[in-house]
Tab-separated table of C-alpha atoms and ligand atoms in Angstrom:
chain	number	residue	atom	x	y	z
V	1	GLU	CA	-57.968	4.325	-49.602
V	2	LYS	CA	-56.221	7.533	-48.691
V	3	GLY	CA	-58.706	7.801	-45.843
V	4	GLY	CA	-59.668	11.362	-46.724
V	5	TYR	CA	-56.061	12.560	-46.936
V	6	GLU	CA	-54.745	14.178	-50.085
V	7	HIS	CA	-51.742	11.861	-50.271
V	8	PHE	CA	-50.674	8.514	-48.890
V	9	MET	CA	-47.677	10.185	-47.324
V	10	LEU	CA	-49.843	12.498	-45.219
V	11	LYS	CA	-52.123	9.617	-44.269
V	12	GLU	CA	-49.115	7.564	-43.201
V	13	ILE	CA	-47.643	10.437	-41.194
V	14	PHE	CA	-50.921	10.824	-39.327
V	15	GLU	CA	-51.257	7.077	-38.880
V	16	GLN	CA	-48.171	6.923	-36.688
V	17	PRO	CA	-49.876	6.969	-33.282
V	18	ASN	CA	-51.773	3.875	-34.442
V	19	SER	CA	-48.984	2.137	-36.328
V	20	ILE	CA	-46.714	2.372	-33.306
V	21	ALA	CA	-49.436	1.115	-31.018
V	22	ASP	CA	-49.882	-1.816	-33.450
V	23	CYS	CA	-46.156	-2.408	-33.397
V	24	MET	CA	-46.155	-2.655	-29.594
V	25	ARG	CA	-49.410	-4.613	-29.301
V	26	GLY	CA	-48.969	-7.936	-27.512
V	27	ARG	CA	-45.296	-7.142	-26.973
V	28	LEU	CA	-45.235	-4.427	-24.364
V	29	LYS	CA	-47.230	-4.040	-21.161
V	30	ALA	CA	-45.394	-1.573	-19.020
V	31	ASN	CA	-47.500	-1.947	-15.855
V	32	GLU	CA	-46.754	-5.683	-15.827
V	33	GLY	CA	-43.119	-5.102	-16.730
V	34	LYS	CA	-43.773	-7.241	-19.788
V	35	LEU	CA	-41.716	-7.005	-22.954
V	36	VAL	CA	-41.666	-9.879	-25.422
V	37	LEU	CA	-40.576	-10.066	-29.036
V	38	GLY	CA	-41.851	-13.359	-30.428
V	39	GLY	CA	-39.606	-13.147	-33.453
V	40	ILE	CA	-36.418	-12.903	-31.405
V	41	HIS	CA	-36.664	-15.974	-29.262
V	42	GLU	CA	-34.338	-18.715	-30.331
V	43	TYR	CA	-31.506	-16.232	-30.738
V	44	ALA	CA	-32.205	-14.202	-27.613
V	45	ASN	CA	-29.183	-15.758	-25.884
V	46	ALA	CA	-26.944	-15.182	-28.868
V	47	LEU	CA	-28.010	-11.531	-28.895
V	48	THR	CA	-27.451	-11.153	-25.182
V	49	ASN	CA	-23.964	-12.651	-25.401
V	50	ALA	CA	-22.997	-11.047	-28.713
V	51	GLN	CA	-19.505	-9.588	-28.875
V	52	ARG	CA	-20.529	-7.411	-31.767
V	53	ILE	CA	-23.633	-6.541	-33.776
V	54	VAL	CA	-23.560	-5.356	-37.377
V	55	ILE	CA	-26.585	-3.557	-38.824
V	56	VAL	CA	-27.058	-3.393	-42.589
V	57	ALA	CA	-29.652	-1.234	-44.330
V	58	CYS	CA	-30.207	1.508	-46.922
V	59	GLY	CA	-31.781	4.967	-46.885
V	60	THR	CA	-34.235	5.694	-44.104
V	61	SER	CA	-33.760	2.193	-42.687
V	62	TRP	CA	-30.046	2.960	-42.359
V	63	HIS	CA	-30.957	6.051	-40.342
V	64	ALA	CA	-33.021	3.853	-38.016
V	65	GLY	CA	-29.895	1.706	-37.725
V	66	LEU	CA	-27.864	4.702	-36.565
V	67	VAL	CA	-30.346	5.380	-33.783
V	68	ALA	CA	-30.199	1.682	-32.871
V	69	GLU	CA	-26.407	1.864	-32.643
V	70	TYR	CA	-26.649	4.566	-29.994
V	71	ILE	CA	-29.367	2.731	-28.098
V	72	ILE	CA	-27.736	-0.709	-28.145
V	73	GLU	CA	-24.312	0.622	-27.171
V	74	ASP	CA	-25.816	2.865	-24.515
V	75	PHE	CA	-28.058	0.265	-22.860
V	76	CYS	CA	-26.602	-3.128	-23.822
V	77	ARG	CA	-22.894	-2.234	-23.956
V	78	ILE	CA	-22.462	-4.279	-27.130
V	79	PRO	CA	-20.362	-2.721	-29.930
V	80	VAL	CA	-22.502	-1.967	-32.974
V	81	GLU	CA	-21.479	-1.117	-36.521
V	82	VAL	CA	-23.995	0.316	-38.949
V	83	GLU	CA	-23.233	-0.242	-42.597
V	84	TYR	CA	-24.731	0.799	-45.885
V	85	ALA	CA	-25.679	-2.599	-47.308
V	86	SER	CA	-24.299	-1.597	-50.696
V	87	GLU	CA	-20.839	-0.964	-49.215
V	88	PHE	CA	-20.811	-3.894	-46.857
V	89	ARG	CA	-21.492	-6.447	-49.560
V	90	TYR	CA	-18.575	-5.406	-51.744
V	91	ARG	CA	-15.856	-4.493	-49.288
V	92	ASN	CA	-14.731	-7.843	-47.949
V	93	PRO	CA	-16.030	-7.139	-44.435
V	94	ILE	CA	-14.934	-9.120	-41.385
V	95	ILE	CA	-17.706	-11.479	-40.393
V	96	ASN	CA	-17.049	-14.288	-37.967
V	97	GLU	CA	-19.021	-17.415	-37.240
V	98	GLY	CA	-21.731	-16.507	-34.724
V	99	ASP	CA	-21.602	-12.731	-35.332
V	100	ILE	CA	-25.007	-11.111	-35.346
V	101	VAL	CA	-26.049	-9.224	-38.455
V	102	ILE	CA	-29.365	-7.375	-38.359
V	103	ALA	CA	-31.008	-6.111	-41.538
V	104	ILE	CA	-33.522	-3.300	-41.334
V	105	SER	CA	-35.879	-2.988	-44.286
V	106	GLN	CA	-39.414	-1.757	-44.791
V	107	SER	CA	-40.016	-3.698	-48.003
V	108	GLY	CA	-37.832	-6.681	-47.230
V	109	GLU	CA	-36.911	-6.627	-50.913
V	110	THR	CA	-34.029	-4.146	-51.151
V	111	ALA	CA	-31.433	-5.854	-53.352
V	112	ASP	CA	-28.343	-4.556	-51.560
V	113	THR	CA	-29.679	-5.402	-48.112
V	114	LEU	CA	-30.655	-8.868	-49.242
V	115	ALA	CA	-27.223	-9.477	-50.766
V	116	ALA	CA	-25.459	-8.204	-47.638
V	117	LEU	CA	-27.443	-10.711	-45.587
V	118	GLU	CA	-26.674	-13.555	-47.961
V	119	LEU	CA	-22.992	-12.746	-47.667
V	120	ALA	CA	-23.169	-12.651	-43.869
V	121	LYS	CA	-25.089	-15.914	-43.785
V	122	SER	CA	-22.538	-17.625	-46.014
V	123	LYS	CA	-19.838	-16.684	-43.496
V	124	GLY	CA	-21.723	-18.227	-40.611
V	125	ALA	CA	-23.346	-15.146	-39.105
V	126	ILE	CA	-26.707	-15.258	-37.388
V	127	ILE	CA	-28.891	-13.043	-39.543
V	128	LEU	CA	-31.929	-11.282	-38.132
V	129	GLY	CA	-34.504	-9.060	-39.800
V	130	VAL	CA	-36.453	-5.989	-38.759
V	131	VAL	CA	-38.911	-5.927	-41.630
V	132	ASN	CA	-42.366	-4.566	-42.397
V	133	ALA	CA	-43.495	-6.606	-45.395
V	134	VAL	CA	-44.634	-10.017	-44.192
V	135	GLY	CA	-43.303	-12.921	-46.242
V	136	SER	CA	-40.802	-10.713	-48.107
V	137	SER	CA	-37.452	-12.043	-49.337
V	138	ILE	CA	-35.513	-10.748	-46.326
V	139	SER	CA	-38.004	-12.182	-43.883
V	140	ARG	CA	-37.634	-15.524	-45.618
V	141	ILE	CA	-33.844	-15.809	-45.571
V	142	THR	CA	-33.255	-14.549	-42.018
V	143	HIS	CA	-32.890	-16.961	-39.092
V	144	GLU	CA	-35.355	-14.955	-37.036
V	145	GLY	CA	-36.775	-11.466	-36.949
V	146	ALA	CA	-39.352	-9.057	-35.654
V	147	TYR	CA	-41.968	-7.587	-37.937
V	148	LEU	CA	-42.936	-3.934	-37.675
V	149	HIS	CA	-46.693	-4.521	-38.001
V	150	ALA	CA	-46.960	-0.947	-39.283
V	151	GLY	CA	-49.319	-1.863	-42.128
V	152	PRO	CA	-48.535	-1.276	-45.811
V	153	GLU	CA	-46.538	1.856	-46.562
V	154	ILE	CA	-47.477	3.229	-49.981
V	155	GLY	CA	-45.786	6.644	-50.098
V	156	VAL	CA	-42.289	6.341	-51.546
V	157	ALA	CA	-40.973	8.515	-48.731
V	158	SER	CA	-40.764	6.294	-45.698
V	159	THR	CA	-42.454	7.705	-42.587
V	160	LYS	CA	-44.417	5.267	-40.449
V	161	ALA	CA	-41.961	2.476	-41.228
V	162	PHE	CA	-39.142	4.577	-39.756
V	163	THR	CA	-40.904	5.134	-36.431
V	164	ALA	CA	-41.975	1.479	-36.269
V	165	GLN	CA	-38.382	0.404	-36.963
V	166	LEU	CA	-37.213	2.563	-34.078
V	167	THR	CA	-39.901	1.085	-31.846
V	168	VAL	CA	-38.875	-2.510	-32.619
V	169	LEU	CA	-35.178	-1.739	-32.235
V	170	ILE	CA	-35.770	-0.023	-28.887
V	171	MET	CA	-37.798	-2.983	-27.657
V	172	MET	CA	-35.042	-5.315	-28.804
V	173	ALA	CA	-32.358	-3.258	-27.063
V	174	LEU	CA	-34.347	-3.062	-23.833
V	175	ARG	CA	-34.906	-6.834	-23.871
V	176	ILE	CA	-31.193	-7.490	-24.290
V	177	ALA	CA	-30.169	-4.893	-21.730
V	178	HIS	CA	-32.578	-6.325	-19.193
V	179	ARG	CA	-31.342	-9.880	-19.740
V	180	LYS	CA	-27.737	-8.751	-19.549
V	181	GLY	CA	-28.300	-6.578	-16.521
V	182	THR	CA	-26.704	-3.580	-18.194
V	183	ILE	CA	-29.708	-1.434	-17.353
V	184	THR	CA	-31.062	-0.821	-13.859
V	185	GLU	CA	-34.463	-2.194	-13.038
V	186	SER	CA	-35.830	1.304	-12.468
V	187	LYS	CA	-34.457	2.696	-15.729
V	188	TYR	CA	-35.887	-0.314	-17.554
V	189	HIS	CA	-39.353	0.261	-16.133
V	190	GLU	CA	-39.162	3.971	-16.733
V	191	LEU	CA	-38.370	3.340	-20.409
V	192	LEU	CA	-41.169	0.784	-20.800
V	193	VAL	CA	-43.653	3.285	-19.427
V	194	GLU	CA	-42.246	6.024	-21.599
V	195	LEU	CA	-42.358	3.844	-24.708
V	196	GLU	CA	-45.984	3.066	-24.049
V	197	SER	CA	-46.752	6.782	-23.960
V	198	ILE	CA	-45.154	7.439	-27.352
V	199	PRO	CA	-48.310	7.070	-29.500
V	200	ALA	CA	-50.007	9.804	-27.440
V	201	LYS	CA	-46.917	11.996	-27.707
V	202	ILE	CA	-46.750	11.576	-31.466
V	203	LYS	CA	-50.411	12.510	-31.624
V	204	LYS	CA	-49.542	15.700	-29.786
V	205	ALA	CA	-46.532	16.334	-32.055
V	206	LEU	CA	-48.885	16.144	-35.049
V	207	ASP	CA	-50.736	19.192	-33.714
V	208	VAL	CA	-47.997	21.369	-35.198
V	209	ASN	CA	-49.256	20.614	-38.697
V	210	ASP	CA	-50.811	24.054	-39.318
V	211	GLN	CA	-47.823	25.881	-37.930
V	212	ILE	CA	-45.545	23.852	-40.189
V	213	LYS	CA	-47.685	24.747	-43.180
V	214	GLU	CA	-46.998	28.422	-42.474
V	215	ILE	CA	-43.279	27.842	-42.101
V	216	SER	CA	-43.291	25.775	-45.292
V	217	ALA	CA	-44.852	28.664	-47.237
V	218	ARG	CA	-41.994	30.873	-46.058
V	219	PHE	CA	-39.247	28.455	-47.178
V	220	LYS	CA	-40.716	26.637	-50.174
V	221	ASP	CA	-38.468	28.447	-52.635
V	222	ALA	CA	-35.238	27.841	-50.748
V	223	ARG	CA	-32.545	26.158	-52.806
V	224	ASN	CA	-30.756	24.487	-49.919
V	225	PHE	CA	-31.442	23.365	-46.374
V	226	ILE	CA	-29.189	22.223	-43.559
V	227	TYR	CA	-30.410	19.921	-40.767
V	228	LEU	CA	-28.440	19.691	-37.542
V	229	GLY	CA	-28.790	17.555	-34.433
V	230	ARG	CA	-26.590	15.837	-31.875
V	231	GLY	CA	-26.668	12.504	-30.086
V	232	TYR	CA	-29.877	10.606	-30.675
V	233	ASN	CA	-31.097	13.493	-32.804
V	234	PHE	CA	-28.184	13.320	-35.233
V	235	PRO	CA	-29.752	10.513	-37.319
V	236	VAL	CA	-33.007	12.495	-37.198
V	237	ALA	CA	-31.188	15.374	-38.921
V	238	LEU	CA	-30.079	12.973	-41.665
V	239	GLU	CA	-33.607	11.667	-41.999
V	240	GLY	CA	-35.129	15.158	-42.193
V	241	ALA	CA	-32.715	16.081	-44.971
V	242	LEU	CA	-33.394	12.877	-46.907
V	243	LYS	CA	-37.169	13.408	-46.701
V	244	LEU	CA	-36.854	16.933	-48.067
V	245	LYS	CA	-34.509	15.922	-50.901
V	246	GLU	CA	-36.555	13.041	-52.123
V	247	ILE	CA	-39.947	14.668	-52.368
V	248	SER	CA	-39.314	18.409	-52.811
V	249	TYR	CA	-36.048	18.162	-54.829
V	250	ILE	CA	-34.480	20.844	-52.635
V	251	HIS	CA	-30.859	20.115	-51.853
V	252	ALA	CA	-30.490	19.341	-48.162
V	253	GLU	CA	-27.733	18.087	-45.923
V	254	GLY	CA	-27.880	16.615	-42.469
V	255	TYR	CA	-24.934	16.861	-40.105
V	256	PRO	CA	-24.081	16.335	-36.470
V	257	ALA	CA	-24.384	19.929	-35.222
V	258	ALA	CA	-20.814	20.149	-33.935
V	259	GLU	CA	-19.422	19.032	-37.277
V	260	MET	CA	-20.727	22.245	-38.822
V	261	LYS	CA	-17.607	24.203	-37.923
V	262	HIS	CA	-15.487	21.707	-39.853
V	263	GLY	CA	-16.883	22.855	-43.174
V	264	PRO	CA	-20.612	23.329	-43.716
V	265	ILE	CA	-20.661	26.563	-41.717
V	266	ALA	CA	-19.132	28.169	-44.809
V	267	LEU	CA	-22.485	27.686	-46.543
V	268	ILE	CA	-24.410	29.807	-44.078
V	269	ASP	CA	-25.705	33.201	-45.146
V	270	GLU	CA	-29.026	35.030	-44.787
V	271	GLU	CA	-30.566	32.762	-47.423
V	272	MET	CA	-29.816	29.487	-45.687
V	273	PRO	CA	-32.555	27.760	-43.681
V	274	VAL	CA	-31.051	25.658	-40.894
V	275	VAL	CA	-33.279	23.181	-39.098
V	276	PHE	CA	-32.054	22.349	-35.597
V	277	ILE	CA	-33.355	19.453	-33.574
V	278	ALA	CA	-32.783	21.072	-30.214
V	279	THR	CA	-34.826	19.144	-27.681
V	280	ARG	CA	-33.987	19.111	-23.950
V	281	ASP	CA	-31.391	16.394	-23.558
V	282	SER	CA	-27.771	15.942	-22.556
V	283	SER	CA	-26.466	17.923	-25.538
V	284	TYR	CA	-29.042	20.722	-25.276
V	285	GLU	CA	-26.618	23.436	-24.079
V	286	LYS	CA	-24.181	22.609	-26.843
V	287	VAL	CA	-26.904	22.754	-29.467
V	288	VAL	CA	-27.940	26.181	-28.187
V	289	SER	CA	-24.369	27.379	-28.837
V	290	ASN	CA	-24.528	25.881	-32.321
V	291	ILE	CA	-27.751	27.826	-32.966
V	292	GLN	CA	-25.993	31.010	-31.854
V	293	GLU	CA	-23.158	30.286	-34.288
V	294	VAL	CA	-25.640	30.029	-37.149
V	295	LYS	CA	-27.507	33.179	-36.107
V	296	ALA	CA	-24.218	35.092	-35.915
V	297	ARG	CA	-23.890	34.329	-39.632
V	298	LYS	CA	-27.488	35.381	-40.308
V	299	GLY	CA	-28.796	31.910	-41.143
V	300	LYS	CA	-32.545	31.363	-40.743
V	301	VAL	CA	-33.124	28.991	-37.860
V	302	ILE	CA	-36.092	26.663	-37.525
V	303	ALA	CA	-35.772	24.827	-34.215
V	304	ILE	CA	-37.575	21.702	-33.032
V	305	VAL	CA	-37.713	22.148	-29.253
V	306	THR	CA	-39.273	20.557	-26.189
V	307	GLU	CA	-42.582	21.933	-24.918
V	308	GLY	CA	-42.055	24.818	-22.540
V	309	GLU	CA	-38.747	25.875	-24.105
V	310	GLU	CA	-37.850	29.470	-23.299
V	311	THR	CA	-34.269	30.102	-24.339
V	312	ILE	CA	-34.246	29.076	-27.981
V	313	ASN	CA	-37.390	31.134	-28.636
V	314	GLN	CA	-35.220	34.233	-28.130
V	315	ILE	CA	-32.691	33.197	-30.767
V	316	ALA	CA	-34.384	31.099	-33.431
V	317	ASP	CA	-36.574	32.504	-36.206
V	318	PHE	CA	-39.164	29.745	-35.822
V	319	VAL	CA	-39.734	27.361	-32.957
V	320	ILE	CA	-41.739	24.140	-33.191
V	321	GLU	CA	-42.619	22.391	-29.935
V	322	VAL	CA	-42.831	18.646	-29.386
V	323	PRO	CA	-43.650	16.772	-26.143
V	324	HIS	CA	-40.846	15.730	-23.842
V	325	THR	CA	-39.703	12.107	-23.673
V	326	SER	CA	-36.578	10.160	-22.679
V	327	GLU	CA	-33.519	11.026	-24.694
V	328	ALA	CA	-33.298	7.622	-26.387
V	329	LEU	CA	-36.928	7.774	-27.487
V	330	MET	CA	-36.823	11.354	-28.722
V	331	PRO	CA	-36.255	10.477	-32.416
V	332	LEU	CA	-39.747	8.930	-32.445
V	333	VAL	CA	-41.182	12.336	-31.655
V	334	SER	CA	-38.681	14.795	-33.107
V	335	VAL	CA	-38.878	13.309	-36.614
V	336	ILE	CA	-42.611	14.089	-36.885
V	337	PRO	CA	-42.321	17.836	-37.642
V	338	LEU	CA	-39.566	17.090	-40.165
V	339	GLN	CA	-41.798	14.653	-42.028
V	340	LEU	CA	-44.531	17.311	-42.120
V	341	LEU	CA	-42.121	20.038	-43.213
V	342	SER	CA	-40.913	18.046	-46.205
V	343	TYR	CA	-44.471	17.083	-47.081
V	344	HIS	CA	-45.871	20.620	-47.099
V	345	ILE	CA	-42.914	22.132	-48.901
V	346	ALA	CA	-43.167	19.458	-51.614
V	347	VAL	CA	-46.923	19.971	-52.023
V	348	MET	CA	-46.451	23.759	-52.274
V	349	ARG	CA	-43.840	23.234	-54.956
V	350	GLY	CA	-46.297	21.112	-56.940
V	351	CYS	CA	-44.288	17.910	-56.573
V	352	ASN	CA	-45.705	14.420	-56.838
V	353	VAL	CA	-45.309	13.594	-53.180
V	354	ASP	CA	-46.274	9.933	-53.250
V	355	GLN	CA	-44.239	9.108	-56.328
V	356	PRO	CA	-41.245	11.390	-56.566
V	357	ARG	CA	-39.262	11.419	-59.787
V	358	ASN	CA	-36.544	8.802	-60.273
V	359	LEU	CA	-37.513	6.856	-57.151
V	360	ALA	CA	-39.177	3.502	-56.595
V	361	LYS	CA	-40.771	2.283	-53.388
V	362	SER	CA	-38.414	-0.624	-53.179
V	363	VAL	CA	-35.056	-0.742	-54.877
V	364	THR	CA	-34.855	-4.306	-56.101
V	365	VAL	CA	-31.907	-3.739	-58.414
V	366	GLU	CA	-28.447	-2.734	-57.273
A	1	M6R	O1	-37.513	-1.084	-48.055
A	1	M6R	P1	-36.252	-0.594	-47.415
A	1	M6R	O2	-36.450	-0.107	-46.025
A	1	M6R	O3	-35.139	-1.620	-47.473
A	1	M6R	O4	-35.797	0.628	-48.284
A	1	M6R	C1	-34.596	1.296	-48.057
A	1	M6R	C2	-34.556	2.602	-48.807
A	1	M6R	O5	-34.660	2.376	-50.186
A	1	M6R	C3	-35.677	3.543	-48.376
A	1	M6R	O6	-35.646	3.795	-46.989
A	1	M6R	C4	-35.581	4.877	-49.118
A	1	M6R	O7	-34.440	5.569	-48.709
A	1	M6R	C5	-36.858	5.697	-48.889
A	1	M6R	N1	-37.340	6.227	-50.117
A	1	M6R	C6	-36.657	6.807	-47.901
A	1	M6R	O8	-37.782	7.581	-47.728
C-alpha cells in the first residue's frame, strides 16, 4: 500500500500533484472562469459579508491557517485572526453572534479544535470546517465545510493534507473576493489559471529530490536548524521547522526572517544551518539582505529560490530551485523541498519516519 515507496510519508509527498488535482476537481475550471465550493454554499453570503473571521487549528493545520490569514486579508479585506485551538478554548475569547469561525483539521478529530468549535457554536458563531477525513467529528458538528479530498494521510507528519488545505483555503478566499469585488477580474482569472497549474509545478518541484538527499547527508548530524521566510513564506518556515523536529528529532525553529535580528541571530555560528525560503516575490530583496546577515556570521545557508535565480547562488552554500508562481500560491510549491529535507534527514538518522516517537496521527486528548 506504500505504492513502492519506502515510507508512507514519501508516498504522500510524491502524491501531491494528484492530491491537489483531486482537491480542485469539479471545483475549478479556469478557462471557464468557474470556481465552486459545494460545501460553502448556504453560508457564502455570511462569509462575503463577514466583519471578522477566526481560524482555529493545531500544528500543521495552524500553519495553513496563517497562510489563509494573509490570503483572506490580502484579497477579501476581511480581518482574520488565527488561533491555536488549545488557547482559544480556554481564554474567554470574544465571539459574537454571526461571527465566522473556521476550523482546519486533517483528521477532523483533534480534541482541542473540536472543543474550540463547540465553544464558538455555543456563542452563536457560524462554524465551518476545512477537513480531510469524511464523516469525522468536526465535519459533523460544523454548519458547512469543504473537504480536502486529499485521500487518507497515514504518515504522522502531515504533508499532502497541508497543501490540500492551502488549496481549499485559496479557493475559498478567491470565491469571497470575487463576490465582494475586492479583487479585479483580471487578477481573479490570473490566479485561477495559476492555481490550475500548481499540480504540474509541484511535480517539477519534486525533481529536486536527489539534490536534497545530498544536502541531507551533509546536515544530518546538525543539532539545530533555523528556518526563515517572509510574507507568505513565513508560515512555510514554521512548517519546515515543525516537519524536521517531529521526524528527525533535530531542534529547529522557524521565524519571520526580519525577526532574526531581535534575538535568534545570536545563535548563528559556522555550525548553524539556516534554511531560507527566498523565492522571487515582494520581499525578495529584503530576504537577500537577511541571507547576507547570516553569511556574515558564517552560518550555513540553504536557500529555496525561484528557477533562474542568479544572485542568491553567489551567497548561499546550497540553492534549491522551485518553479515560479504567484506570491500567494508560493507556499504550495516552496514547502515541497522542506518536506523532502526533513524526510531524508530523518531516514539518514535511522528514525521511524511514519511513526515518530511520542506522536499520534490525531491528538484526540487535550
Ligand atoms: O488532524 P489535524 O489537522 O487537526 O492535526 C493537527 C496537528 O495535530 C497536526 O497537524 C500535527 O501537528 C502533525 N503531526 C504535523 O505534521
